[in-house]
Each structure stands twice: as C-alpha cells, then as structure tokens.
Coordinates of C-alpha atoms and ligand atoms in Angstrom, one line a residue:
M8 CA 73.4 81.1 53.0
T9 CA 77.1 82.2 54.2
R10 CA 79.2 80.1 52.4
F11 CA 82.8 79.5 54.2
F12 CA 86.3 77.9 54.4
Y13 CA 87.3 75.3 57.0
D14 CA 90.4 73.3 56.1
G15 CA 89.7 74.1 52.7
Q16 CA 86.5 72.6 52.6
N17 CA 83.5 74.6 51.8
C18 CA 80.7 75.5 54.4
E19 CA 77.3 76.3 54.6
S20 CA 75.8 78.3 57.3
L21 CA 72.1 78.9 57.5
N22 CA 70.9 82.1 58.6
G23 CA 71.4 83.4 62.4
E24 CA 74.2 80.4 62.6
S25 CA 77.8 80.9 63.9
V26 CA 80.8 79.4 62.7
L27 CA 80.5 77.2 65.5
D28 CA 77.1 76.4 64.8
T29 CA 77.6 75.6 61.1
L30 CA 80.6 73.0 62.0
I31 CA 78.8 71.2 64.1
R32 CA 75.9 70.3 62.2
E33 CA 77.9 69.6 59.1
G34 CA 79.5 67.1 60.9
H35 CA 83.0 68.3 61.4
Q36 CA 85.6 67.4 65.2
V37 CA 85.0 70.7 66.7
N38 CA 85.4 70.6 70.3
Y39 CA 82.9 73.7 72.6
S40 CA 81.6 73.2 75.2
C41 CA 79.7 77.0 76.8
K42 CA 79.2 78.3 73.2
K43 CA 79.0 81.4 75.4
G44 CA 82.3 83.0 74.8
A45 CA 83.4 82.6 77.7
C46 CA 85.6 78.9 77.7
K47 CA 87.8 79.5 75.0
T48 CA 87.7 75.5 73.5
C49 CA 86.1 76.9 70.3
L50 CA 89.0 78.5 68.7
V51 CA 89.5 77.7 65.0
K52 CA 92.1 80.0 63.9
H53 CA 91.7 82.5 60.9
V54 CA 93.8 82.7 57.3
E55 CA 91.8 85.0 55.3
G56 CA 88.8 86.9 54.5
E57 CA 86.6 89.6 57.1
L58 CA 85.8 88.8 60.5
S59 CA 82.9 89.4 62.0
T60 CA 82.7 91.9 65.5
G61 CA 83.4 89.6 68.9
S62 CA 85.0 87.0 66.8
Q63 CA 88.0 87.7 69.3
R64 CA 86.6 89.5 72.2
G65 CA 87.6 88.6 75.1
L66 CA 91.2 86.6 73.6
T67 CA 94.5 87.6 75.3
L68 CA 96.6 90.2 72.7
S69 CA 98.3 87.0 71.9
L70 CA 95.8 84.9 71.1
K71 CA 94.9 88.0 68.6
R72 CA 97.9 88.6 67.4
N73 CA 98.5 84.8 66.5
H74 CA 94.7 84.8 64.8
Y75 CA 92.4 82.9 67.0
V76 CA 89.3 83.4 66.7
C77 CA 85.8 82.0 69.0
A78 CA 83.9 79.6 66.7
C79 CA 80.8 80.4 68.8
Q80 CA 80.9 84.0 68.3
C81 CA 82.2 84.5 64.8
E82 CA 79.3 85.5 62.0
P83 CA 80.3 84.0 59.0
T84 CA 81.1 86.0 56.1
P85 CA 81.1 85.6 52.7
G86 CA 84.8 83.5 51.7
L87 CA 85.8 83.8 54.8
K88 CA 88.9 81.0 55.2
L89 CA 89.4 79.3 59.2
K90 CA 91.5 76.1 59.8
S91 CA 91.6 73.8 62.6
V92 CA 94.4 74.6 66.1
L93 CA 96.9 71.7 66.5
V94 CA 96.6 70.5 70.4
Q95 CA 100.2 71.1 71.5
D96 CA 99.6 74.6 69.8
L97 CA 97.2 75.4 73.0
F98 CA 97.4 73.1 75.4
I99 CA 100.0 71.8 77.3
P100 CA 100.4 68.3 79.7
A101 CA 99.3 68.2 82.9
Q102 CA 98.7 65.5 85.0
I103 CA 96.5 64.4 88.5
H104 CA 99.2 65.5 91.0
S105 CA 96.5 64.4 93.8
K106 CA 93.0 63.4 94.5
E107 CA 91.0 63.9 97.7
Y108 CA 87.0 63.3 97.9
L109 CA 85.9 66.8 100.3
S110 CA 82.1 65.2 100.2
D111 CA 80.3 63.3 98.9
S112 CA 79.8 64.9 96.1
V113 CA 82.9 67.0 95.7
V114 CA 86.5 66.0 94.5
K115 CA 89.4 68.1 95.4
L116 CA 92.2 67.9 92.5
L117 CA 95.8 69.2 92.6
I118 CA 97.2 69.4 88.6
T119 CA 100.9 69.6 87.8
S120 CA 101.7 71.5 84.1
S121 CA 104.4 70.5 82.2
E122 CA 105.4 74.0 82.2
K123 CA 104.7 76.9 85.7
L124 CA 101.8 78.7 84.8
N125 CA 101.6 82.4 86.4
H126 CA 98.0 81.6 87.8
C127 CA 95.7 82.5 90.5
A128 CA 92.6 81.7 92.5
G129 CA 89.4 83.2 90.1
Q130 CA 90.9 82.1 87.3
Y131 CA 90.4 79.1 85.1
I132 CA 91.4 76.1 82.8
N133 CA 90.7 73.8 80.5
L134 CA 91.3 70.8 80.6
R135 CA 91.4 67.9 77.6
R136 CA 91.6 64.6 78.3
F137 CA 92.6 61.6 75.9
D138 CA 89.0 61.8 73.5
G139 CA 89.8 65.5 73.5
L140 CA 86.7 66.2 75.4
T141 CA 87.5 69.9 76.6
R142 CA 86.5 71.3 80.1
S143 CA 86.6 74.8 81.6
Y144 CA 87.2 74.3 85.7
A145 CA 87.8 77.4 88.1
I146 CA 91.4 77.5 90.2
A147 CA 90.9 76.8 93.6
N148 CA 94.7 78.1 94.9
D149 CA 96.8 81.1 95.2
P150 CA 99.5 81.8 92.5
C151 CA 102.3 81.2 95.2
S152 CA 101.4 77.3 94.4
N153 CA 103.3 74.8 91.5
E154 CA 100.1 73.0 91.2
I155 CA 96.6 73.6 90.8
E156 CA 94.1 72.8 92.8
L157 CA 90.5 72.1 91.7
H158 CA 86.8 71.6 93.0
V159 CA 85.3 69.5 90.5
R160 CA 81.2 68.4 92.0
R161 CA 80.1 65.8 89.9
K162 CA 77.2 66.8 87.7
Y163 CA 74.7 64.5 87.3
N164 CA 75.4 62.7 83.8
G165 CA 78.1 65.1 83.6
Q166 CA 80.4 63.4 81.5
F167 CA 83.8 65.3 82.4
S168 CA 82.7 65.9 86.1
D169 CA 81.5 62.1 86.4
W170 CA 84.7 60.9 84.8
L171 CA 87.3 62.4 87.0
F172 CA 85.5 62.9 90.6
N173 CA 85.0 58.4 89.5
H174 CA 87.5 57.3 86.8
A175 CA 90.2 59.2 86.7
S176 CA 93.0 58.4 89.1
V177 CA 96.4 59.9 90.5
G178 CA 98.6 60.2 87.4
E179 CA 96.3 59.7 85.1
S180 CA 97.5 62.2 81.4
L181 CA 95.8 65.4 80.4
L182 CA 96.0 68.7 78.6
L183 CA 96.0 72.1 79.7
Q184 CA 95.0 75.5 78.4
G185 CA 94.7 78.9 80.3
P186 CA 95.1 80.0 82.5
W187 CA 91.9 82.6 81.6
G188 CA 90.1 86.1 83.5
H189 CA 90.5 88.4 86.0
C190 CA 88.3 87.3 89.0
C191 CA 91.6 87.3 91.4
Y192 CA 92.5 89.5 94.0
S193 CA 94.9 92.1 93.9
S194 CA 97.0 94.5 96.1
A195 CA 95.9 97.0 95.3
Y196 CA 92.4 96.4 97.2
V197 CA 94.3 96.1 100.0
D198 CA 92.1 98.8 102.3
D199 CA 88.4 97.8 100.4
D200 CA 86.3 95.2 102.1
L201 CA 85.8 91.9 100.2
T202 CA 82.1 90.1 100.2
L203 CA 82.9 87.1 99.0
I204 CA 79.4 85.5 97.9
A205 CA 80.0 81.6 96.5
S206 CA 77.6 78.7 95.2
G207 CA 78.3 75.2 94.9
T208 CA 81.8 74.8 93.8
G209 CA 82.3 78.3 93.6
L210 CA 83.6 78.0 96.7
G211 CA 86.8 77.0 95.4
P212 CA 87.8 79.9 94.2
I213 CA 86.2 82.1 96.3
Y214 CA 88.5 81.0 99.0
G215 CA 91.3 80.4 96.8
I216 CA 90.5 84.6 97.3
A217 CA 90.1 84.9 100.5
K218 CA 93.5 83.3 101.6
D219 CA 95.4 85.2 98.7
A220 CA 93.8 88.2 100.4
I221 CA 94.4 87.2 103.9
K222 CA 98.7 85.9 102.5
S223 CA 98.8 89.7 101.2
G224 CA 97.7 91.2 103.8
H225 CA 94.5 92.5 103.7
R226 CA 93.4 95.5 105.9
G227 CA 89.9 95.8 104.7
E228 CA 87.3 93.0 106.4
I229 CA 86.5 89.8 104.5
N230 CA 83.2 88.5 105.2
L231 CA 82.8 85.9 102.3
Y232 CA 79.1 84.2 102.1
H233 CA 78.0 80.0 101.1
G234 CA 75.0 79.0 99.3
A235 CA 74.6 75.5 100.0
K236 CA 71.4 73.2 99.3
N237 CA 72.1 71.3 103.0
S238 CA 74.5 71.1 105.3
N239 CA 76.1 68.2 104.4
E240 CA 77.0 70.9 100.8
L241 CA 79.4 73.1 103.1
Y242 CA 81.8 70.9 102.2
Q243 CA 84.6 73.7 103.5
H244 CA 83.0 74.4 106.4
A245 CA 85.3 73.6 109.3
N246 CA 88.6 75.2 107.6
L247 CA 86.6 78.0 106.9
L248 CA 86.1 78.0 110.3
Q249 CA 88.9 77.5 111.2
L250 CA 90.4 80.3 109.4
M251 CA 87.8 83.1 110.9
L252 CA 89.8 82.2 114.0
E253 CA 93.1 82.6 113.2
N254 CA 92.1 86.0 111.5
R255 CA 90.5 89.5 112.9
N256 CA 89.6 90.2 110.1
F257 CA 87.6 87.3 108.4
T258 CA 84.2 86.1 108.6
Y259 CA 83.0 83.4 107.3
H260 CA 79.1 82.5 106.6
A261 CA 77.6 79.7 105.8
C262 CA 74.4 80.0 104.5
I263 CA 72.0 77.6 103.3
P264 CA 67.5 77.1 102.6
P265 CA 64.7 77.6 105.0
S266 CA 63.8 73.6 103.7
Q267 CA 66.9 72.6 105.1
K268 CA 66.5 74.2 109.3
E269 CA 66.9 70.8 110.4
G270 CA 70.5 69.3 109.4
A271 CA 71.4 72.5 110.3
L272 CA 71.6 72.1 113.7
K273 CA 74.3 69.9 113.9
L274 CA 76.5 72.9 112.7
S275 CA 77.5 75.7 114.1
R276 CA 77.5 79.4 113.0
V277 CA 75.0 78.2 110.0
H278 CA 72.4 80.8 108.6
I279 CA 69.2 79.7 107.2
G280 CA 68.0 81.5 104.2
D281 CA 69.4 83.2 100.6
P282 CA 72.5 84.1 100.9
F283 CA 72.2 88.0 99.1
D284 CA 69.9 88.5 101.1
I285 CA 72.0 87.4 104.8
A286 CA 74.7 89.4 103.1
T287 CA 72.4 93.0 102.3
A288 CA 71.4 92.3 106.4
H289 CA 74.7 91.8 107.4
K290 CA 75.9 94.8 105.3
P291 CA 73.9 97.1 104.1
I292 CA 76.0 98.6 101.4
K293 CA 74.6 101.4 100.1
E294 CA 75.0 103.0 103.6
E295 CA 78.9 102.7 103.4
L296 CA 79.0 104.9 99.9
N297 CA 79.6 107.5 102.3
S298 CA 83.0 106.2 104.6
K299 CA 86.2 105.7 102.8
S300 CA 86.1 101.9 103.2
R301 CA 84.8 101.0 99.7
H302 CA 83.0 98.0 98.4
R303 CA 84.4 95.0 96.4
V304 CA 82.1 91.9 95.9
Y305 CA 83.4 88.8 94.6
L306 CA 80.5 86.1 92.6
C307 CA 81.1 82.6 91.7
G308 CA 79.1 79.6 90.9
E309 CA 76.4 79.0 88.0
P310 CA 75.4 81.5 85.6
D311 CA 71.3 82.3 87.7
F312 CA 73.6 82.7 90.9
V313 CA 76.0 85.5 89.6
T314 CA 73.9 86.9 87.4
R315 CA 71.3 87.6 90.8
G316 CA 74.2 87.8 92.6
Q317 CA 75.3 91.0 90.0
A318 CA 72.0 92.5 90.1
S319 CA 71.4 92.0 94.2
A320 CA 74.9 93.7 94.6
F321 CA 74.0 96.5 92.2
L322 CA 71.3 97.7 93.1
N323 CA 72.6 98.1 96.8
G324 CA 75.2 100.5 95.8
V325 CA 77.9 98.8 94.3
P326 CA 79.1 100.3 91.0
L327 CA 80.1 97.1 87.5
K328 CA 83.7 98.0 87.9
R329 CA 84.0 96.6 91.6
M330 CA 81.8 93.3 91.0
H331 CA 84.1 90.4 89.4
V332 CA 82.1 87.6 88.8
L333 CA 83.3 83.6 87.8
S334 CA 80.4 82.0 86.3
F335 CA 80.2 78.6 85.9
E336 CA 79.2 78.6 82.1
Y337 CA 78.6 75.4 79.8
K338 CA 76.2 74.3 77.8
D339 CA 73.7 71.1 78.6
L340 CA 75.5 68.9 76.0
R341 CA 74.4 65.6 76.5
T342 CA 71.3 65.3 73.8
V343 CA 74.3 66.8 71.1
P344 CA 76.5 63.7 69.4
R345 CA 79.9 64.8 69.2
Ligands
LIG2 S1 84.1 80.1 73.9 FE1 83.0 79.2 72.0 S2 82.1 77.3 73.2 FE2 82.9 78.3 75.1

C-alpha cells in the first residue's frame, strides 16, 4: 500500500493501482476516458514528491513544464502530492455551430471555439459537456478552417456520442481541450505515395488528411481505403468518388465484408473484402522498396483495426517511422459509476 495526497487528502493505493485507479476507488470526482495515456482527460497537477517514469509521457512540453501529469499513467510513490486542475486552465469555451446527419448512425458537427486553434486533420480534441463528462473526437478538416469538423458515430449506449447524436443542438455550449496528436499530413511528404486506411468514422480524419494533401499540391499517389460494415456505412461514398474524378493522383476504394455483398450491388466501385488485403493486393509495397517513391501509411479507427493495420503494413515493408496512426482509444465506462 502506498500513501499519497490529492488536494490535501490522504489516499492509499493498492498494489498495482495507478493514481487514477485509487482516486476512482476512493470516490474522488475525476475525469477519465481511455485509461491508456492517450486522451488526456485525466490530467492532474504535480505539487511535490517523486514522479514515476511515464507519468508525463505523451504530454506537450508546455503541459510538462506546467507540472501536469496523466493520472492513469502515474504510479503512486510515497508522499507524492497532487492536486486537481481547474477546468478553465485546460479548456476553452466552444459551441456547436452546425449539425448534419451523414447516415443513420453518423453525424457531422462543426465546432467553433473562443480562440483560434492551430489544428489539422488527424489530430483530436476533448469535448466536455455541462456535467463534466469528457470525450475525445478526431478532427476531420484541414487547418484552413476556423471551425473544427467532427464525424461522430452514435455508439450503442455511448453516453456522449448518443447525446451529441440525438440531443445536443446547434448553439449548445461545450468546453474544448486540445488539439492533440500527430497523425497529420506534412508538405515534407509531397512526393511520397500515401496509403490512407480507415474503418468506420476513422474516415473523418483520413478524408481530411487526403483533402489536406491534395490542397497542398501532393505529387505522389494517394490511395484511400474505407472499411465499412455494410454499404450504408460508406457515408462519404459520393463525395469520395467525386474527389477521385477531380484529382488524377487520388483513388478511393470502398471495402465491405463478403457477407454484405448484396448491398454493395447498388453502389459503384465497391470492393468485397478486408481493406488491408485489398490495399496490399492493389499496391504491393515490398516491390517498391527499390523504387524512388517512399510509401507512407495512415491508419485511423478502432484500436484493434489500427493494430492490425500496423502489423500488416510492417510485414509489407513499411517502417514504423512512416506509419501515422490515430486509434480511437476509449474505455467502456458503462459499468463504472462516475
Ligand atoms: S489519458 Fe488518462 S484516461 Fe486517457
């Protein structure tokens, strides 16, 4: 058992517990989502005492300098003193500017904030609603816009996504934190061949990255693969076909599983099968290792999908440093009292 202090109160961690686990078990009001060091909704401030390795991993320099710590990554050390953070220190006011349903289960939101954010497609933000519930969402639009575009899938029993999908209205006030993450396009990649692979609403950031690359005058090939459960979930099919018609170096590949083959008949240019298999068959990366063009892979979607994509790309000769990933890490909190 290790004793540490949170807002001056005595906390006792059990073996193997993180600071966050202890705070939750002892009934403190703390925010959290992924519990994996990714979302940064669980930040607390370090006051005194030894910090365990990794407590600040993944934080920006300015957060580190200001003594923020991820409670889920921090192992309690004897005598460690931490304090809660003020919402206004980390969040800025924001508002839902518009809301558009893209399919039966996906809504597009445009969010405006009180300050201009230097965001890019492929990063993510945290949104906090009136009761303190906070969730991370991937950014789907390029840096030129003042608004942040999000594609939100209504998750079965997902508290925040269901609220955004069904109840939150235009003008709704929120708080916003971020942007975070590095899964972005850079003009340094202008001659690289890009393979962009998304599952579900991972398409939002992937589509944004493609548009960002095209706008930046990308010269290499861009292949975008969207893996969907069925044809109804190919929610940007027409727009992506149009983008393909307008740009010679951009190709869109819709992918749905063999069990949904029937539904695909009504749409043009839909592949049947796994997006990784289709991507590998279409563009065998290993064969290109000796050519001048470099291959770069972007992966966005659920954690299992991203992990599988990384393994597939690696086995096909893409080094890790040329993979850019945005994994929708979250913890199912439905059985955990908040
Ligand atoms: S970073 Fe700690 S809960 Fe996500």
